[in-house]
XYZ file of C-alpha atoms in Angstrom:
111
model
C 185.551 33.409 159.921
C 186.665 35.683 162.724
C 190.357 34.256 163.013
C 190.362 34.677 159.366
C 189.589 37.903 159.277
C 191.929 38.903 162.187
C 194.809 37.775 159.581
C 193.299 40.462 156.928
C 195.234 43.741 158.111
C 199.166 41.978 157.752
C 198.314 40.475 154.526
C 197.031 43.486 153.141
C 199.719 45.148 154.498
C 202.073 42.666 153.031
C 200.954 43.899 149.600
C 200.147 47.530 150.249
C 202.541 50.259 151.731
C 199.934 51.822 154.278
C 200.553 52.878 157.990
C 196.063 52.536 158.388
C 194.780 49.485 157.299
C 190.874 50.684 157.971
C 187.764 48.130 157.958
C 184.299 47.317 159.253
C 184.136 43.987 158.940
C 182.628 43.753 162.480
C 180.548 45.658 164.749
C 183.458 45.494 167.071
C 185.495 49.000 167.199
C 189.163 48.130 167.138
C 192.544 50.012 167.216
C 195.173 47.841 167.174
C 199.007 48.237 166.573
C 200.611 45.906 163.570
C 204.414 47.275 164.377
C 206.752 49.647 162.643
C 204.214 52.644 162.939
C 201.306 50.676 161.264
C 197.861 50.075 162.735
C 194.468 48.603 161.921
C 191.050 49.839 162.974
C 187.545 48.502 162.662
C 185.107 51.350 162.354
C 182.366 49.162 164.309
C 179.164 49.838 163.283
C 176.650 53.312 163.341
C 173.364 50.904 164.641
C 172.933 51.431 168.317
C 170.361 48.531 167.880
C 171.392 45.300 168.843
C 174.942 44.127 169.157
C 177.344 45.950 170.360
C 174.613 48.750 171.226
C 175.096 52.792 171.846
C 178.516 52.549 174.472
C 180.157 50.769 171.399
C 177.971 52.121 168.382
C 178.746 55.114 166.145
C 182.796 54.794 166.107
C 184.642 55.456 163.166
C 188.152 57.102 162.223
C 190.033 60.125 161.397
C 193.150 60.771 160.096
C 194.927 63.886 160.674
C 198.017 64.994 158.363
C 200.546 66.687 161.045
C 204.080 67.813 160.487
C 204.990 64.764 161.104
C 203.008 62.713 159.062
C 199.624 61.636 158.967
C 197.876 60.286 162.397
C 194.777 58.031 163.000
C 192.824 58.083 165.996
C 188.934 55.709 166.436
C 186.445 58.113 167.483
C 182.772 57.665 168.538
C 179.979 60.508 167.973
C 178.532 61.366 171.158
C 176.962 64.321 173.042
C 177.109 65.984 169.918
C 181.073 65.555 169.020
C 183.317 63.395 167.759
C 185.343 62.006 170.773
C 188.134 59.443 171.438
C 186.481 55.988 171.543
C 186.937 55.237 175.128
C 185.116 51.399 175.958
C 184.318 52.520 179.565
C 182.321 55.810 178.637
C 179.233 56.207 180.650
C 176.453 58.270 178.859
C 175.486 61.303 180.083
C 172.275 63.471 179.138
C 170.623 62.237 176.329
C 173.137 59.436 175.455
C 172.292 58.454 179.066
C 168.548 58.256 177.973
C 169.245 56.219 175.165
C 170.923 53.557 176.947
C 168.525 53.157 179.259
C 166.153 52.492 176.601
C 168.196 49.846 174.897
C 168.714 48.375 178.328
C 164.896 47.981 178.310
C 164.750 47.174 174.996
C 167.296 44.243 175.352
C 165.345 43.106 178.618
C 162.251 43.022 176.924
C 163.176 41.001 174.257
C 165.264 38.396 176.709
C 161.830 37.564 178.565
């Protein structure tokens, strides 16, 4: 089903004028170009539980209207603010706590 789904935003997009195609069929945060000013984005998933767990949990999108045009960005809430999705953040503070704990939790369950 994933290669499937991958197909989803051009064929959408073959039947819809959009420049966002915007989906969470997947935990997986993705921003991804489709060409000619278009892209697609997966909002992942708001569960820091389990797969993908809090460095790629609470992502979603926003789209900005500009004077030239609208613009979409994926963003993750953390430390209190939505940021730019970055998959190499490190936590910090409390975000820092909760990973830890999920690291635990994840190690606990594995043994």
């Amino acid at each position: 089903p994933e290669a499937a789904l991958s197909l989803m935003p051009s064929r959408i997009l073959r039947h819809v004028d959009a420049r966002f195609v915007v989906l969470s069929h997947t935990h997986e945060p993705i921003s991804e170009p489709l060409g000619k000013g278009r892209y697609y984005f997966n909002t992942g998933t708001w569960l820091a539980t389990g797969k993908p767990g809090l460095l790629r949990s609470f992502t979603h999108v926003i789209i900005h209207h500009g004077p030239r045009g609208p613009r979409a960005s994926l963003r993750q809430w953390r430390d209190g603010a939505s940021r730019e999705f970055t998959p190499g953040w490190i936590p910090t503070g409390a975000d820092a706590e909760l990973a830890e704990a999920e690291t635990e939790a994840a190690e606990v369950q594995a043994a």
